[in-house]
């Protein structure tokens, strides 16, 4: 079976890589923080000495890094050199699952294609719970034939695979999805705070919204109010999950894309401002549902 190099073992990459090991794939894993590889090595993966070492022996490379600069640095290097693309064997399939700008995805893909490699952008939705359960949604940009090659691998980590279009199209879809999510989290947060101020119980109100026309992913699966749901970041002081700084990054990508496309995104722009306030007041490392604290700081 094809050997997979998996680079970036954080909140998402760790559980995604573990699902590949469980499905029987041979994995070489790497993260700048070696401690994150321990559960994977215990499950049967090998820890590579460097990203370049992992890539040089792989038929498929998967990356799950924070943002565009990390992905460009990994694959293309910086002024001092050091990108890993030249280490890959011809024909290697490179799949970047990070959420980055469509322009960055296209730049890395163009470099990969020039070197005789295949490249897909395949950002995901579903959160850390979806990563652990293997139920992620993949939004894929690139050649349809390359998606077919990737299908058995992506299917071990996710349930829904969508071909959005050419290289970069997966990122466009992801940015639009996360703009909806950021706005929705703010809308649910301010509505719960309003209801609680007027004497409603947050769990009762959440249950009503979840079965009414205001329902959505946030009220059904990711409630921001502590004490309403188990197994969500709000139940553990907003630790883990999807960092507020990562949501701020994604809303920034949406606003940048809107400027480039001369589109109007007033809700996305306001959401970006509110997440910027939350982040600059020291909450960027908490899960993004902690934004409820802007309206009614819940007890932690
Ligand atoms: P994270 O910060 O937990 O993990 C990123 C990992 O990348 C870190 O462990 C870091 O050490 C590693 N890293 C950075 N540069 C590296 C390099 N050059 N070589 C090797 N390792 C390197 O982030 P995350 O929450 O796992 O998110 C990863 C991506 O997935 C982001 O683009 C995010 O927007 C997206 N995403 C996250 C969620 C979520 O719920 N957390 C959901 C969907 C999409």
mmCIF file of C-alpha atoms and ligand atoms in Angstrom:
data_model
loop_
_atom_site.group_PDB
_atom_site.id
_atom_site.type_symbol
_atom_site.label_atom_id
_atom_site.label_comp_id
_atom_site.label_asym_id
_atom_site.label_seq_id
_atom_site.Cartn_x
_atom_site.Cartn_y
_atom_site.Cartn_z
ATOM 1 C CA UNK A 1 0.000 0.000 0.000
ATOM 2 C CA UNK A 2 1.167 3.559 -0.783
ATOM 3 C CA UNK A 3 3.193 5.143 1.974
ATOM 4 C CA UNK A 4 1.728 8.423 3.255
ATOM 5 C CA UNK A 5 3.729 11.347 4.706
ATOM 6 C CA UNK A 6 1.471 13.265 7.133
ATOM 7 C CA UNK A 7 2.745 16.685 8.214
ATOM 8 C CA UNK A 8 1.035 18.750 10.942
ATOM 9 C CA UNK A 9 -0.380 16.751 13.854
ATOM 10 C CA UNK A 10 -2.337 19.430 15.743
ATOM 11 C CA UNK A 11 -5.983 19.454 16.814
ATOM 12 C CA UNK A 12 -7.115 18.271 13.368
ATOM 13 C CA UNK A 13 -4.080 16.564 11.832
ATOM 14 C CA UNK A 14 -3.498 14.277 14.859
ATOM 15 C CA UNK A 15 -6.911 12.555 14.813
ATOM 16 C CA UNK A 16 -7.016 12.533 10.983
ATOM 17 C CA UNK A 17 -3.652 10.752 10.820
ATOM 18 C CA UNK A 18 -4.793 8.309 13.506
ATOM 19 C CA UNK A 19 -7.785 7.315 11.371
ATOM 20 C CA UNK A 20 -5.433 6.566 8.460
ATOM 21 C CA UNK A 21 -3.282 4.338 10.683
ATOM 22 C CA UNK A 22 -6.414 2.556 11.939
ATOM 23 C CA UNK A 23 -7.507 2.013 8.313
ATOM 24 C CA UNK A 24 -4.220 0.201 7.652
ATOM 25 C CA UNK A 25 -2.231 2.878 5.774
ATOM 26 C CA UNK A 26 1.523 3.040 6.321
ATOM 27 C CA UNK A 27 2.290 6.494 7.768
ATOM 28 C CA UNK A 28 5.416 8.577 8.275
ATOM 29 C CA UNK A 29 4.381 11.511 10.472
ATOM 30 C CA UNK A 30 6.053 14.817 11.294
ATOM 31 C CA UNK A 31 5.261 17.909 13.385
ATOM 32 C CA UNK A 32 7.536 20.675 14.672
ATOM 33 C CA UNK A 33 6.289 19.565 18.103
ATOM 34 C CA UNK A 34 7.442 15.904 18.301
ATOM 35 C CA UNK A 35 5.292 15.184 21.389
ATOM 36 C CA UNK A 36 2.210 15.333 19.148
ATOM 37 C CA UNK A 37 3.434 12.235 17.286
ATOM 38 C CA UNK A 38 3.447 10.028 20.398
ATOM 39 C CA UNK A 39 -0.136 8.667 20.117
ATOM 40 C CA UNK A 40 0.446 7.991 16.410
ATOM 41 C CA UNK A 41 3.706 6.153 16.977
ATOM 42 C CA UNK A 42 1.971 4.113 19.686
ATOM 43 C CA UNK A 43 -0.677 3.189 17.082
ATOM 44 C CA UNK A 44 1.921 2.064 14.506
ATOM 45 C CA UNK A 45 3.071 5.169 12.560
ATOM 46 C CA UNK A 46 6.766 6.085 12.152
ATOM 47 C CA UNK A 47 8.046 9.492 13.270
ATOM 48 C CA UNK A 48 10.157 11.031 10.502
ATOM 49 C CA UNK A 49 13.307 13.009 11.320
ATOM 50 C CA UNK A 50 12.071 15.913 9.170
ATOM 51 C CA UNK A 51 9.292 16.840 6.765
ATOM 52 C CA UNK A 52 11.735 16.385 3.871
ATOM 53 C CA UNK A 53 12.612 12.850 5.048
ATOM 54 C CA UNK A 54 8.916 11.910 5.245
ATOM 55 C CA UNK A 55 8.157 13.344 1.786
ATOM 56 C CA UNK A 56 11.110 11.695 0.044
ATOM 57 C CA UNK A 57 9.806 8.196 0.814
ATOM 58 C CA UNK A 58 6.087 8.788 0.213
ATOM 59 C CA UNK A 59 3.668 8.214 -2.640
ATOM 60 C CA UNK A 60 1.137 10.567 -1.033
ATOM 61 C CA UNK A 61 1.833 13.663 1.090
ATOM 62 C CA UNK A 62 -0.851 15.181 3.339
ATOM 63 C CA UNK A 63 -0.421 18.459 5.230
ATOM 64 C CA UNK A 64 -2.609 20.030 7.934
ATOM 65 C CA UNK A 65 -0.985 23.312 8.954
ATOM 66 C CA UNK A 66 -2.341 26.556 10.436
ATOM 67 C CA UNK A 67 -2.266 29.097 7.576
ATOM 68 C CA UNK A 68 -0.919 30.149 4.144
ATOM 69 C CA UNK A 69 2.598 31.140 5.311
ATOM 70 C CA UNK A 70 3.128 27.730 6.958
ATOM 71 C CA UNK A 71 2.015 25.864 3.825
ATOM 72 C CA UNK A 72 4.126 28.006 1.487
ATOM 73 C CA UNK A 73 7.158 27.641 3.765
ATOM 74 C CA UNK A 74 6.737 23.857 3.979
ATOM 75 C CA UNK A 75 6.419 23.255 0.243
ATOM 76 C CA UNK A 76 8.239 26.198 -1.372
ATOM 77 C CA UNK A 77 10.677 27.216 1.385
ATOM 78 C CA UNK A 78 11.695 30.821 2.066
ATOM 79 C CA UNK A 79 14.532 33.098 1.007
ATOM 80 C CA UNK A 80 16.955 30.624 2.598
ATOM 81 C CA UNK A 81 15.437 27.738 0.574
ATOM 82 C CA UNK A 82 14.271 24.545 2.235
ATOM 83 C CA UNK A 83 10.898 23.718 0.650
ATOM 84 C CA UNK A 84 10.079 20.004 0.506
ATOM 85 C CA UNK A 85 8.570 19.817 -3.027
ATOM 86 C CA UNK A 86 11.941 19.018 -4.616
ATOM 87 C CA UNK A 87 12.241 15.990 -2.291
ATOM 88 C CA UNK A 88 9.061 14.392 -3.671
ATOM 89 C CA UNK A 89 9.245 11.621 -6.259
ATOM 90 C CA UNK A 90 7.652 12.338 -9.667
ATOM 91 C CA UNK A 91 3.939 11.502 -9.674
ATOM 92 C CA UNK A 92 3.555 11.955 -5.896
ATOM 93 C CA UNK A 93 0.058 13.094 -4.926
ATOM 94 C CA UNK A 94 0.206 16.106 -2.564
ATOM 95 C CA UNK A 95 -2.975 16.895 -0.618
ATOM 96 C CA UNK A 96 -3.069 20.054 1.487
ATOM 97 C CA UNK A 97 -5.987 19.981 3.950
ATOM 98 C CA UNK A 98 -5.146 23.281 5.708
ATOM 99 C CA UNK A 99 -7.458 26.284 5.271
ATOM 100 C CA UNK A 100 -5.417 28.838 3.311
ATOM 101 C CA UNK A 101 -6.014 31.525 0.685
ATOM 102 C CA UNK A 102 -7.040 30.265 -2.766
ATOM 103 C CA UNK A 103 -4.105 32.255 -4.231
ATOM 104 C CA UNK A 104 -1.636 30.460 -1.966
ATOM 105 C CA UNK A 105 -3.160 27.085 -2.877
ATOM 106 C CA UNK A 106 -2.803 27.907 -6.581
ATOM 107 C CA UNK A 107 0.795 29.085 -6.131
ATOM 108 C CA UNK A 108 1.847 25.866 -4.378
ATOM 109 C CA UNK A 109 -0.105 23.720 -6.875
ATOM 110 C CA UNK A 110 1.550 25.445 -9.843
ATOM 111 C CA UNK A 111 4.991 24.732 -8.365
ATOM 112 C CA UNK A 112 4.031 21.096 -7.676
ATOM 113 C CA UNK A 113 2.702 20.586 -11.202
ATOM 114 C CA UNK A 114 5.873 22.113 -12.709
ATOM 115 C CA UNK A 115 7.787 19.408 -10.879
ATOM 116 C CA UNK A 116 5.658 16.566 -12.222
ATOM 117 C CA UNK A 117 3.657 16.102 -9.014
ATOM 118 C CA UNK A 118 -0.144 16.014 -8.565
ATOM 119 C CA UNK A 119 -1.788 18.448 -6.148
ATOM 120 C CA UNK A 120 -5.183 18.867 -4.518
ATOM 121 C CA UNK A 121 -6.394 21.487 -2.057
ATOM 122 C CA UNK A 122 -8.739 19.610 0.280
ATOM 123 C CA UNK A 123 -9.761 21.756 3.267
ATOM 124 C CA UNK A 124 -12.186 20.190 5.712
ATOM 125 C CA UNK A 125 -15.252 20.949 7.779
ATOM 126 C CA UNK A 126 -16.539 19.064 10.803
ATOM 127 C CA UNK A 127 -14.301 20.219 13.642
ATOM 128 C CA UNK A 128 -12.154 18.154 15.950
ATOM 129 C CA UNK A 129 -15.096 15.835 16.716
ATOM 130 C CA UNK A 130 -15.500 15.120 12.980
ATOM 131 C CA UNK A 131 -11.748 14.567 12.667
ATOM 132 C CA UNK A 132 -11.811 12.029 15.510
ATOM 133 C CA UNK A 133 -14.937 10.265 14.233
ATOM 134 C CA UNK A 134 -13.726 10.164 10.603
ATOM 135 C CA UNK A 135 -16.810 12.079 9.430
ATOM 136 C CA UNK A 136 -15.204 15.210 7.954
ATOM 137 C CA UNK A 137 -16.428 16.933 4.812
ATOM 138 C CA UNK A 138 -13.656 17.486 2.224
ATOM 139 C CA UNK A 139 -13.964 20.350 -0.297
ATOM 140 C CA UNK A 140 -11.546 19.489 -3.054
ATOM 141 C CA UNK A 141 -9.917 21.624 -5.741
ATOM 142 C CA UNK A 142 -7.825 20.066 -8.515
ATOM 143 C CA UNK A 143 -8.066 17.429 -11.250
ATOM 144 C CA UNK A 144 -11.024 15.022 -10.954
ATOM 145 C CA UNK A 145 -8.678 12.098 -11.741
ATOM 146 C CA UNK A 146 -6.442 13.055 -8.805
ATOM 147 C CA UNK A 147 -9.475 13.174 -6.516
ATOM 148 C CA UNK A 148 -10.255 9.585 -7.590
ATOM 149 C CA UNK A 149 -6.698 8.584 -6.590
ATOM 150 C CA UNK A 150 -7.197 10.330 -3.238
ATOM 151 C CA UNK A 151 -10.705 8.975 -2.635
ATOM 152 C CA UNK A 152 -9.771 5.832 -0.621
ATOM 153 C CA UNK A 153 -7.470 7.898 1.600
ATOM 154 C CA UNK A 154 -9.874 10.811 2.148
ATOM 155 C CA UNK A 155 -12.719 8.329 2.761
ATOM 156 C CA UNK A 156 -10.811 6.949 5.760
ATOM 157 C CA UNK A 157 -10.981 10.442 7.323
ATOM 158 C CA UNK A 158 -14.280 11.792 6.060
ATOM 159 C CA UNK A 159 -17.777 10.986 4.960
ATOM 160 C CA UNK A 160 -18.500 13.647 2.307
ATOM 161 C CA UNK A 161 -16.105 14.397 -0.563
ATOM 162 C CA UNK A 162 -17.006 17.290 -2.864
ATOM 163 C CA UNK A 163 -15.171 18.250 -6.036
ATOM 164 C CA UNK A 164 -15.488 22.065 -6.002
ATOM 165 C CA UNK A 165 -13.513 22.728 -9.216
ATOM 166 C CA UNK A 166 -9.930 23.478 -10.270
ATOM 167 C CA UNK A 167 -6.984 24.106 -7.923
ATOM 168 C CA UNK A 168 -7.967 26.674 -5.266
ATOM 169 C CA UNK A 169 -11.716 25.974 -5.602
ATOM 170 C CA UNK A 170 -11.736 23.841 -2.443
ATOM 171 C CA UNK A 171 -10.389 26.836 -0.532
ATOM 172 C CA UNK A 172 -13.029 29.169 -1.978
ATOM 173 C CA UNK A 173 -15.755 26.754 -0.809
ATOM 174 C CA UNK A 174 -14.175 26.454 2.632
ATOM 175 C CA UNK A 175 -13.841 30.228 3.095
ATOM 176 C CA UNK A 176 -17.522 30.719 2.180
ATOM 177 C CA UNK A 177 -18.577 27.939 4.572
ATOM 178 C CA UNK A 178 -16.570 29.360 7.454
ATOM 179 C CA UNK A 179 -17.946 32.847 6.876
ATOM 180 C CA UNK A 180 -21.415 31.346 7.435
ATOM 181 C CA UNK A 181 -20.130 29.537 10.543
ATOM 182 C CA UNK A 182 -18.494 32.648 12.078
ATOM 183 C CA UNK A 183 -21.620 34.752 11.524
ATOM 184 C CA UNK A 184 -23.841 31.934 12.846
ATOM 185 C CA UNK A 185 -21.758 31.535 16.029
ATOM 186 C CA UNK A 186 -22.083 35.271 16.718
ATOM 187 C CA UNK A 187 -25.835 35.249 16.008
ATOM 188 C CA UNK A 188 -26.464 32.289 18.331
ATOM 189 C CA UNK A 189 -24.228 33.826 21.017
ATOM 190 C CA UNK A 190 -26.031 37.160 21.092
ATOM 191 C CA UNK A 191 -29.450 35.462 20.973
ATOM 192 C CA UNK A 192 -28.614 33.183 23.929
ATOM 193 C CA UNK A 193 -27.264 36.148 25.913
ATOM 194 C CA UNK A 194 -30.447 38.119 25.177
ATOM 195 C CA UNK A 195 -32.673 35.208 26.228
ATOM 196 C CA UNK A 196 -30.733 34.580 29.445
ATOM 197 C CA UNK A 197 -30.866 38.287 30.363
ATOM 198 C CA UNK A 198 -34.630 38.033 30.037
ATOM 199 C CA UNK A 199 -34.803 35.085 32.392
ATOM 200 C CA UNK A 200 -34.712 32.077 30.029
ATOM 201 C CA UNK A 201 -32.608 29.027 30.723
ATOM 202 C CA UNK A 202 -29.882 28.720 28.045
ATOM 203 C CA UNK A 203 -30.496 24.978 27.608
ATOM 204 C CA UNK A 204 -34.264 25.435 27.217
ATOM 205 C CA UNK A 205 -33.794 28.274 24.706
ATOM 206 C CA UNK A 206 -31.165 26.273 22.785
ATOM 207 C CA UNK A 207 -33.518 23.290 22.607
ATOM 208 C CA UNK A 208 -36.293 25.515 21.220
ATOM 209 C CA UNK A 209 -34.033 27.109 18.570
ATOM 210 C CA UNK A 210 -32.616 23.691 17.606
ATOM 211 C CA UNK A 211 -36.146 22.568 16.619
ATOM 212 C CA UNK A 212 -37.253 25.891 15.098
ATOM 213 C CA UNK A 213 -36.390 28.031 12.095
ATOM 214 C CA UNK A 214 -33.275 29.459 13.773
ATOM 215 C CA UNK A 215 -31.637 26.036 13.967
ATOM 216 C CA UNK A 216 -28.216 25.218 12.550
ATOM 217 C CA UNK A 217 -24.901 23.465 13.167
ATOM 218 C CA UNK A 218 -24.088 25.686 16.164
ATOM 219 C CA UNK A 219 -27.317 25.024 18.105
ATOM 220 C CA UNK A 220 -27.403 21.356 17.118
ATOM 221 C CA UNK A 221 -23.765 20.356 17.624
ATOM 222 C CA UNK A 222 -21.555 23.141 18.999
ATOM 223 C CA UNK A 223 -23.470 25.219 21.529
ATOM 224 C CA UNK A 224 -21.292 28.053 22.934
ATOM 225 C CA UNK A 225 -23.070 28.320 26.307
ATOM 226 C CA UNK A 226 -21.430 26.334 29.132
ATOM 227 C CA UNK A 227 -23.630 23.635 30.624
ATOM 228 C CA UNK A 228 -25.875 23.167 27.581
ATOM 229 C CA UNK A 229 -23.944 20.356 25.838
ATOM 230 C CA UNK A 230 -21.338 17.796 26.827
ATOM 231 C CA UNK A 231 -18.349 17.083 24.606
ATOM 232 C CA UNK A 232 -18.062 20.611 23.190
ATOM 233 C CA UNK A 233 -15.360 23.190 23.997
ATOM 234 C CA UNK A 234 -17.882 25.194 26.105
ATOM 235 C CA UNK A 235 -18.013 22.201 28.465
ATOM 236 C CA UNK A 236 -14.238 22.321 29.075
ATOM 237 C CA UNK A 237 -13.416 26.029 29.431
ATOM 238 C CA UNK A 238 -13.151 26.424 25.633
ATOM 239 C CA UNK A 239 -9.973 24.338 25.454
ATOM 240 C CA UNK A 240 -9.170 22.493 22.208
ATOM 241 C CA UNK A 241 -11.529 22.737 19.253
ATOM 242 C CA UNK A 242 -11.172 25.427 16.573
ATOM 243 C CA UNK A 243 -9.134 28.373 17.831
ATOM 244 C CA UNK A 244 -10.651 31.881 17.730
ATOM 245 C CA UNK A 245 -7.442 32.983 15.987
ATOM 246 C CA UNK A 246 -8.060 30.396 13.235
ATOM 247 C CA UNK A 247 -11.619 31.700 12.754
ATOM 248 C CA UNK A 248 -10.201 35.239 12.610
ATOM 249 C CA UNK A 249 -7.786 34.043 9.908
ATOM 250 C CA UNK A 250 -10.610 32.453 7.891
ATOM 251 C CA UNK A 251 -12.818 35.563 8.118
ATOM 252 C CA UNK A 252 -9.804 37.598 6.985
ATOM 253 C CA UNK A 253 -9.472 35.268 3.973
ATOM 254 C CA UNK A 254 -13.165 35.848 3.196
ATOM 255 C CA UNK A 255 -12.771 39.631 3.352
ATOM 256 C CA UNK A 256 -9.606 39.482 1.191
ATOM 257 C CA UNK A 257 -11.423 37.297 -1.348
ATOM 258 C CA UNK A 258 -14.366 39.723 -1.360
ATOM 259 C CA UNK A 259 -12.057 42.686 -2.036
ATOM 260 C CA UNK A 260 -10.410 40.801 -4.912
ATOM 261 C CA UNK A 261 -13.798 39.775 -6.366
ATOM 262 C CA UNK A 262 -15.457 43.186 -5.698
ATOM 263 C CA UNK A 263 -18.093 41.348 -3.662
ATOM 264 C CA UNK A 264 -19.891 42.763 -0.625
ATOM 265 C CA UNK A 265 -19.638 40.762 2.632
ATOM 266 C CA UNK A 266 -20.958 43.080 5.368
ATOM 267 C CA UNK A 267 -21.795 40.251 7.791
ATOM 268 C CA UNK A 268 -18.456 38.544 7.221
ATOM 269 C CA UNK A 269 -16.657 41.871 7.685
ATOM 270 C CA UNK A 270 -18.416 42.577 10.987
ATOM 271 C CA UNK A 271 -17.747 39.022 12.183
ATOM 272 C CA UNK A 272 -14.041 39.532 11.380
ATOM 273 C CA UNK A 273 -14.000 42.759 13.449
ATOM 274 C CA UNK A 274 -15.644 41.054 16.442
ATOM 275 C CA UNK A 275 -13.245 38.089 16.333
ATOM 276 C CA UNK A 276 -10.336 40.557 16.043
ATOM 277 C CA UNK A 277 -11.548 42.312 19.231
ATOM 278 C CA UNK A 278 -11.876 38.954 21.005
ATOM 279 C CA UNK A 279 -8.436 37.844 19.900
ATOM 280 C CA UNK A 280 -6.724 41.117 20.807
ATOM 281 C CA UNK A 281 -8.216 40.929 24.307
ATOM 282 C CA UNK A 282 -6.240 37.725 24.871
ATOM 283 C CA UNK A 283 -8.743 35.020 23.867
ATOM 284 C CA UNK A 284 -7.299 33.932 20.519
ATOM 285 C CA UNK A 285 -6.113 30.521 21.706
ATOM 286 C CA UNK A 286 -9.543 29.563 23.089
ATOM 287 C CA UNK A 287 -12.082 27.753 20.912
ATOM 288 C CA UNK A 288 -14.015 30.160 18.668
ATOM 289 C CA UNK A 289 -17.284 29.479 20.544
ATOM 290 C CA UNK A 290 -15.756 31.462 23.459
ATOM 291 C CA UNK A 291 -16.857 34.556 21.456
ATOM 292 C CA UNK A 292 -20.096 34.259 23.464
ATOM 293 C CA UNK A 293 -18.063 36.057 26.148
ATOM 294 C CA UNK A 294 -18.409 39.298 24.157
ATOM 295 C CA UNK A 295 -22.112 39.352 25.010
ATOM 296 C CA UNK A 296 -22.393 37.713 28.440
ATOM 297 C CA UNK A 297 -19.171 36.367 29.869
ATOM 298 C CA UNK A 298 -20.261 32.855 30.921
ATOM 299 C CA UNK A 299 -18.820 31.488 34.141
ATOM 300 C CA UNK A 300 -15.841 29.277 33.460
HETATM 301 P P1 LIG B 1 -3.164 23.407 15.152
HETATM 302 O O1 LIG B 1 -2.492 24.712 15.398
HETATM 303 O O2 LIG B 1 -3.731 22.630 16.291
HETATM 304 O O3 LIG B 1 -2.153 22.409 14.355
HETATM 305 C C1 LIG B 1 -1.245 22.820 13.390
HETATM 306 C C2 LIG B 1 0.030 22.003 13.580
HETATM 307 O O4 LIG B 1 0.935 22.298 12.501
HETATM 308 C C3 LIG B 1 0.782 22.336 14.871
HETATM 309 O O5 LIG B 1 0.912 21.146 15.629
HETATM 310 C C4 LIG B 1 2.142 22.862 14.396
HETATM 311 O O6 LIG B 1 3.217 22.465 15.234
HETATM 312 C C5 LIG B 1 2.251 22.212 13.027
HETATM 313 N N1 LIG B 1 3.167 22.866 12.108
HETATM 314 C C6 LIG B 1 3.219 24.166 11.737
HETATM 315 N N2 LIG B 1 4.176 24.358 10.810
HETATM 316 C C7 LIG B 1 4.747 23.145 10.573
HETATM 317 C C8 LIG B 1 5.785 22.660 9.723
HETATM 318 N N3 LIG B 1 6.448 23.480 8.904
HETATM 319 N N4 LIG B 1 6.099 21.356 9.756
HETATM 320 C C9 LIG B 1 5.431 20.506 10.583
HETATM 321 N N5 LIG B 1 4.444 20.887 11.411
HETATM 322 C C10 LIG B 1 4.097 22.188 11.411
HETATM 323 O O7 LIG B 1 -4.298 23.720 14.053
HETATM 324 P P2 LIG B 1 -5.607 22.836 13.723
HETATM 325 O O8 LIG B 1 -6.722 23.251 14.628
HETATM 326 O O9 LIG B 1 -5.207 21.407 13.620
HETATM 327 O O10 LIG B 1 -5.948 23.417 12.270
HETATM 328 C C11 LIG B 1 -5.172 23.077 11.126
HETATM 329 C C12 LIG B 1 -5.859 23.654 9.893
HETATM 330 O O11 LIG B 1 -7.194 23.098 9.800
HETATM 331 C C13 LIG B 1 -6.037 25.175 9.920
HETATM 332 O O12 LIG B 1 -5.820 25.699 8.628
HETATM 333 C C14 LIG B 1 -7.492 25.353 10.362
HETATM 334 O O13 LIG B 1 -8.039 26.586 9.879
HETATM 335 C C15 LIG B 1 -8.145 24.136 9.720
HETATM 336 N N6 LIG B 1 -9.352 23.639 10.395
HETATM 337 C C16 LIG B 1 -9.403 23.516 11.745
HETATM 338 C C17 LIG B 1 -10.567 23.024 12.361
HETATM 339 C C18 LIG B 1 -10.663 22.857 13.859
HETATM 340 O O14 LIG B 1 -11.781 22.606 14.361
HETATM 341 N N7 LIG B 1 -9.567 22.976 14.614
HETATM 342 C C19 LIG B 1 -11.670 22.649 11.571
HETATM 343 C C20 LIG B 1 -11.575 22.750 10.184
HETATM 344 C C21 LIG B 1 -10.406 23.242 9.600
#
